Amino acid sequence: MLEGIKVVDLTNLLPGPFATNILAELGAEVIKVERPDGGDPVRHMIPGLYETLNRQKTSVVLDLKDKIDQETLRELLKDSDVLIEGFRPGVMERLGFGKEDVAKLNPELIYCSISGYGQNGPYRDLPGHDLNYLAVAGVLSISGQPNGAPEAAGGIQIADLAASLYATISILSALLNKVRSKAGGVYIDVSLAESALALMAPRIAEFYGRNEPTKSEFMSRGAYGAFLTKDMHYISIACVEEKFWETFCETVGMKEFLLDNLFNSWTKRMENAEIINRKIETIISQKTLAEWLAIFKEVDLPISRVNGINDLSKDPHLKSRNAITGDGNRIQIPFPAKMTGIEEFSRN
Amino acid sequence: MLEGIKVVDLTNLLPGPFATNILAELGAEVIKVERPDGGDPVRHMIPGLYETLNRQKTSVVLDLKDKIDQETLRELLKDSDVLIEGFRPGVMERLGFGKEDVAKLNPELIYCSISGYGQNGPYRDLPGHDLNYLAVAGVLSISGQPNGAPEAAGGIQIADLAASLYATISILSALLNKVRSKAGGVYIDVSLAESALALMAPRIAEFYGRNEPTKSEFMSRGAYGAFLTKDMHYISIACVEEKFWETFCETVGMKEFLLDNLFNSWTKRMENAEIINRKIETIISQKTLAEWLAIFKEVDLPISRVNGINDLSKDPHLKSRNAITGDGNRIQIPFPAKMTGIEEFSRN
């Protein structure tokens, strides 16, 4: 898709490299610039992580404080479509590569900065991790157990990855705009905190729409969660809607719950989620995962197995979708959407 | 950015509308097609949610089972750039709007389907909620407390929103490809489960790179979490790196931890996270949030306040960044990246 688009990538660690990895997977040429003293620190953190985040990129070593290497970077930028950097705000200016400097070299360039809190404002210079950005964005306040403290319990780096995806969307829009309207270069300021905040928008609307519920009122869910089977696997159950709740109760032998006023609406099932979920826990523990999956296969219910990371490459569906490449401990996840050109699907 | 691009949106609920909302915010014309019997079900679920997800779109009512309305949709599609739909796989074909049918009407169209598990494979016809997709993608297995069961504890709808963002990225790439290479239409198959799986890629690499740790080994973090202050606010602390750990211990009076072998590496601080975090809990509870923020302001540490949803529009940084529009219980979150054209920033 993006063949012929040239991206210069000065980023390290997670958010920037994850974004340019998407661009590379879509066909762009990504030149990853690494510093002389060991390169991207992620190389030395966890084996395999560098490779996952930077496969399909060309790596060059440049010392951005060295005059000759700066000149090399300048030459590279003259001939590129996109520059992406993830230093703390102010660093690029000090190196002589602020947006004004770079615009003089290449007035057509799309220049994207990714930082924790953005290029201005009172938190601009603060360091941070995913947890801190989620905290500022309000995500942390509704994370963890409904009755418990805020917790970084989402499993993945939500703010980091949200920023990667919003940076990618911004870069692609700017490139498209350039081709369509002959517009010049664009400077893009992506903040991790604000990217997480953008993903909070539906919850914010829900919070005010439901008259500012407490965390427990807001996040409790009846007939919703992961439940342990007899053979010590987990199964995920998300029977929120009336029809799924009814089918579920009938299928697992909880018909008496359908006659009880405590559970006859979505709101009531949230309020009394603990009673419901404790009952489901007891029931689910009485059969194996395979037995339950066979039972639920006969009805239309939002229920699925809970895969551990080790299970992913064995999952029959993910396998049939080619959602994973490689094998053993070297698996990789390709770009998740499947795109087919009209020539291809019209031929069949 | 996307002015002049016309999007026909047949989606309901969260993932599709969140994607087209991004396209609308970037300037595209989005025509939201709603069914006659009450329209998008989200209108009747939570007050305000429909408005958040569908602001800046034009809404038209069409009965997709009615011959005359089908003809209206066909006319609309002939003149559009993008079609996006979120029905269960097979529905569009039955209505006469499968990708082959639509390609005959408009061979240039970018046609994007968003579904839970994608357009083929054994799980294709299963219903699901965010929880189920996170379960299949392996995210759930590392969510919740490090020593506890898998839990939907991330606060936001990660799989739903990941699919929105990957759908947007795919559509923009296909549009860009079309303009650049005069290619024809493209069919895009986005799956919620696989979008969540894509965000798991860094954790998958880490899991194998660290020799398949248990959940507790994998997800425990020392000097990392939300801690309660004396005045009952939370503060987020993420002092993972050596230098931050040292500065933190010196700043809060935990110097004795720096001399202890139990805590002298990142791995050891993960193993002994509970001891560290319990100590931090005691210390943080002794001063107010304002006192702690003043203390941490003097040093360079990844520490931030934990905003509740009610706090967001009062946050000084988010305010200065214009990261929130509207006020009171009508706040909205605009597209999170700030884009400035070269004409604008070169003028200053």
XYZ file of C-alpha atoms in Angstrom, chain A residues 1-5 14 18 22 26 46-49 52 88 99-100 103 107 117-124 127-129 131-132 135-145 149-151 153-158 161 165-166 168-170 172-177 179-180 184-191 194-195 197-210 212 218-219 224-226 234 236-238 240-241 244 300-310 312 315-318 320-321 323-324 328-329 331 333 335-343 345, chain B residues 1-5 14 18 22 26 46-49 52 88 99-100 103 107 117-125 127-129 131-132 135-145 149-151 153-158 161 165-166 168-170 172-177 179-180 184-191 194-195 197-209 212 218-219 224-226 234 236-238 240-241 244 300-310 312 315-318 320-321 323-324 328-329 331 333 335-343 345:
274
model
C 0.000 0.000 0.000
C 2.682 2.498 1.003
C 5.420 1.424 -1.390
C 7.755 4.301 -2.287
C 7.069 6.281 0.896
C 7.830 1.217 22.217
C 5.373 0.300 16.967
C 2.850 -0.531 10.987
C 2.043 -1.532 4.884
C 14.348 -8.123 26.570
C 15.543 -10.572 23.907
C 13.260 -10.579 20.869
C 11.445 -7.327 21.598
C 9.294 -7.609 16.941
C 11.628 14.727 25.187
C 10.249 21.756 12.813
C 11.309 25.150 11.406
C 10.900 22.661 6.989
C 9.005 21.914 2.958
C 2.443 14.883 27.378
C 2.893 16.777 24.106
C 5.113 19.683 23.055
C 3.733 22.301 25.449
C 1.769 22.725 28.679
C 2.787 22.299 32.333
C 3.542 18.533 32.168
C 5.605 18.829 28.965
C 9.103 11.769 32.315
C 6.470 9.054 32.393
C 5.457 5.473 31.807
C 0.802 4.007 33.976
C 1.284 7.767 34.428
C -3.512 8.081 35.313
C -3.704 11.578 33.814
C -6.195 10.451 31.146
C -8.600 9.048 33.738
C -8.275 5.455 32.475
C -6.580 4.302 35.683
C -9.430 5.602 37.845
C -11.796 3.031 36.322
C -9.229 0.215 36.000
C -8.763 -2.671 38.418
C -11.541 -4.275 40.414
C -8.195 0.951 43.974
C -7.037 2.201 40.564
C -4.709 -0.418 39.149
C -4.431 -4.078 35.230
C -5.149 -3.936 31.506
C -2.297 -6.253 30.534
C -1.006 -4.157 27.660
C 0.536 -0.703 27.297
C -2.659 1.104 26.341
C 0.000 1.813 21.750
C -1.998 4.183 16.287
C -2.984 7.868 16.439
C -0.012 6.423 12.221
C -3.491 7.804 11.483
C -2.175 11.387 11.574
C -1.439 8.814 6.759
C -3.989 11.678 6.749
C -1.251 14.228 6.205
C 0.261 12.166 3.368
C -3.159 11.774 1.772
C -3.872 15.473 2.137
C -1.216 14.105 -2.509
C -4.819 15.260 -2.889
C 2.944 21.311 2.022
C 4.521 19.718 5.071
C 2.711 19.188 8.359
C 3.929 19.072 11.923
C 2.166 16.489 14.114
C 2.296 16.638 17.905
C 1.141 13.325 19.417
C 0.866 12.930 23.166
C -4.043 12.564 25.101
C -4.111 9.417 22.952
C -7.770 10.240 26.748
C -9.205 9.889 23.237
C -9.931 6.220 23.961
C -11.684 7.298 27.164
C -14.248 9.355 25.214
C -16.974 6.660 25.200
C -16.521 6.020 28.942
C -16.622 9.756 29.661
C -19.933 10.046 27.798
C -21.232 6.984 29.653
C -20.115 8.387 33.012
C -22.084 11.609 32.586
C -24.980 9.852 30.834
C -25.356 7.575 33.840
C -21.632 10.122 37.555
C -19.793 2.043 36.784
C -17.645 -1.024 36.252
C -19.476 -11.033 32.777
C -15.937 -12.173 33.450
C -13.479 -15.059 33.245
C -10.673 -20.073 32.027
C -14.903 -15.778 29.189
C -18.604 -15.039 29.555
C -20.126 -11.688 28.555
C -24.900 -8.538 29.081
C -27.969 -8.180 26.842
C -28.015 -13.490 25.992
C -25.721 -18.176 20.288
C -23.781 -16.664 23.201
C -20.856 -14.254 23.654
C -18.597 -16.824 25.271
C -15.039 -17.790 24.361
C -11.998 -19.619 25.629
C -9.350 -17.538 27.437
C -6.061 -18.036 25.619
C -2.767 -17.822 27.454
C 0.096 -16.462 25.354
C 1.240 -20.066 24.899
C -2.279 -18.347 20.780
C -6.003 -21.464 18.563
C -7.924 -22.985 15.616
C -9.489 -19.696 14.590
C -6.357 -17.551 14.754
C -7.169 -20.438 10.075
C -7.047 -16.636 9.782
C -3.291 -14.117 12.362
C 0.077 -15.370 13.567
C 7.320 -21.718 18.722
C 8.793 -18.833 20.639
C 5.830 -15.981 16.571
C 1.667 -10.781 14.680
C -0.883 -6.165 10.465
C -4.306 -7.307 11.685
C -6.609 -6.151 8.872
C -6.770 -8.192 5.684
C -6.827 -6.036 2.572
C -7.755 -7.445 -0.829
C -7.694 -5.493 -4.091
C -10.756 -5.568 -6.337
C -8.706 -7.314 -9.075
C -11.647 -10.727 -5.273
C -7.290 16.870 5.997
C -9.920 14.560 4.491
C -12.232 17.198 3.030
C -14.133 15.898 -0.003
C -13.913 12.243 1.003
C -19.017 1.329 19.321
C -15.693 5.411 16.719
C -12.174 9.925 13.550
C -10.322 14.775 10.101
C -26.905 5.595 27.578
C -27.778 9.290 27.156
C -24.961 11.203 25.447
C -23.078 8.216 24.064
C -20.122 11.452 21.387
C -22.263 -10.196 11.436
C -18.075 -6.898 -1.819
C -18.592 -8.310 -5.346
C -17.552 -3.518 -6.658
C -14.999 -0.363 -8.628
C -13.668 -12.505 14.591
C -13.362 -11.593 10.897
C -15.118 -12.814 7.747
C -14.016 -16.460 7.912
C -12.665 -19.105 10.268
C -14.370 -21.241 12.926
C -15.369 -18.354 15.245
C -16.764 -16.219 12.412
C -20.415 -16.477 13.453
C -21.342 -13.137 18.956
C -18.992 -11.427 21.371
C -18.141 -8.497 23.585
C -14.101 -9.270 26.991
C -14.374 -12.265 24.639
C -9.814 -13.464 25.930
C -9.087 -14.983 22.524
C -6.239 -12.519 21.886
C -4.475 -13.455 25.122
C -4.828 -9.975 26.631
C -7.173 -11.213 29.363
C -4.687 -13.849 30.524
C -2.279 -11.123 31.663
C -4.941 -8.667 32.883
C -6.069 -8.193 36.476
C -3.846 -8.616 39.504
C -7.394 -14.591 37.799
C -7.798 -13.076 34.321
C -10.001 -10.015 34.693
C -9.811 -4.677 34.393
C -8.420 -2.269 31.820
C -11.207 0.279 32.203
C -11.780 0.830 28.491
C -12.956 -1.300 25.572
C -9.515 -2.194 24.263
C -11.213 0.629 20.047
C -8.057 2.519 14.953
C -6.852 -0.330 12.717
C -9.075 3.838 10.181
C -5.428 3.078 9.370
C -6.468 0.525 6.731
C -6.472 5.741 4.970
C -3.764 3.492 3.471
C -6.152 2.219 0.823
C -7.250 5.777 -0.037
C -3.633 6.893 -0.240
C -2.729 3.909 -2.395
C -4.567 8.290 -5.239
C -0.877 7.445 -5.615
C -8.945 0.273 -7.749
C -11.171 -0.533 -4.814
C -10.064 -2.546 -1.810
C -11.927 -4.821 0.557
C -10.808 -4.584 4.197
C -11.629 -7.286 6.742
C -11.030 -6.002 10.293
C -11.492 -8.323 13.262
C -7.061 -9.744 15.781
C -6.832 -6.000 16.444
C -3.905 -9.471 19.222
C -1.861 -6.912 17.271
C -1.564 -4.815 20.424
C -0.357 -7.937 22.270
C 2.672 -8.267 19.961
C 5.134 -6.510 22.317
C 3.941 -8.576 25.309
C 4.201 -11.782 23.262
C 7.807 -10.959 22.376
C 8.502 -10.127 26.028
C 6.882 -13.355 27.221
C 9.138 -15.529 25.075
C 12.162 -13.276 25.591
C 7.663 -17.842 29.513
C 5.388 -11.327 34.155
C 3.158 -8.580 35.487
C 4.862 0.908 40.254
C 1.195 1.534 40.846
C -1.401 3.939 42.227
C -4.296 8.625 44.290
C 0.690 7.142 40.136
C 4.314 6.080 40.564
C 6.235 4.231 37.848
C 11.054 1.240 36.926
C 14.495 2.298 35.674
C 14.311 6.692 38.737
C 12.752 14.179 37.522
C 10.424 11.214 38.176
C 7.651 9.380 36.287
C 4.967 10.301 38.785
C 1.574 11.905 38.146
C -1.775 12.563 39.729
C -4.567 10.031 39.072
C -7.473 11.892 37.525
C -11.030 10.730 38.039
C -13.351 11.410 35.101
C -14.652 14.408 37.035
C -10.296 15.731 33.619
C -6.465 19.219 34.901
C -4.157 22.199 34.229
C -2.191 20.404 31.543
C -5.130 18.971 29.599
C -3.676 24.207 28.437
C -3.464 21.659 25.610
C -7.423 18.365 24.992
C -11.046 18.683 26.068
C -19.566 20.312 32.725
C -21.183 17.018 31.806
C -17.285 17.523 27.546
C -12.471 14.729 23.403
C -8.824 14.094 17.752
C -5.787 13.823 20.033
C -2.920 14.738 17.683
C -2.315 18.400 16.884
C -1.516 18.968 13.208
C -0.081 22.252 11.968
C 0.605 23.076 8.334
C 4.020 24.428 7.361
C 2.391 27.706 6.237
C 4.320 27.345 11.815
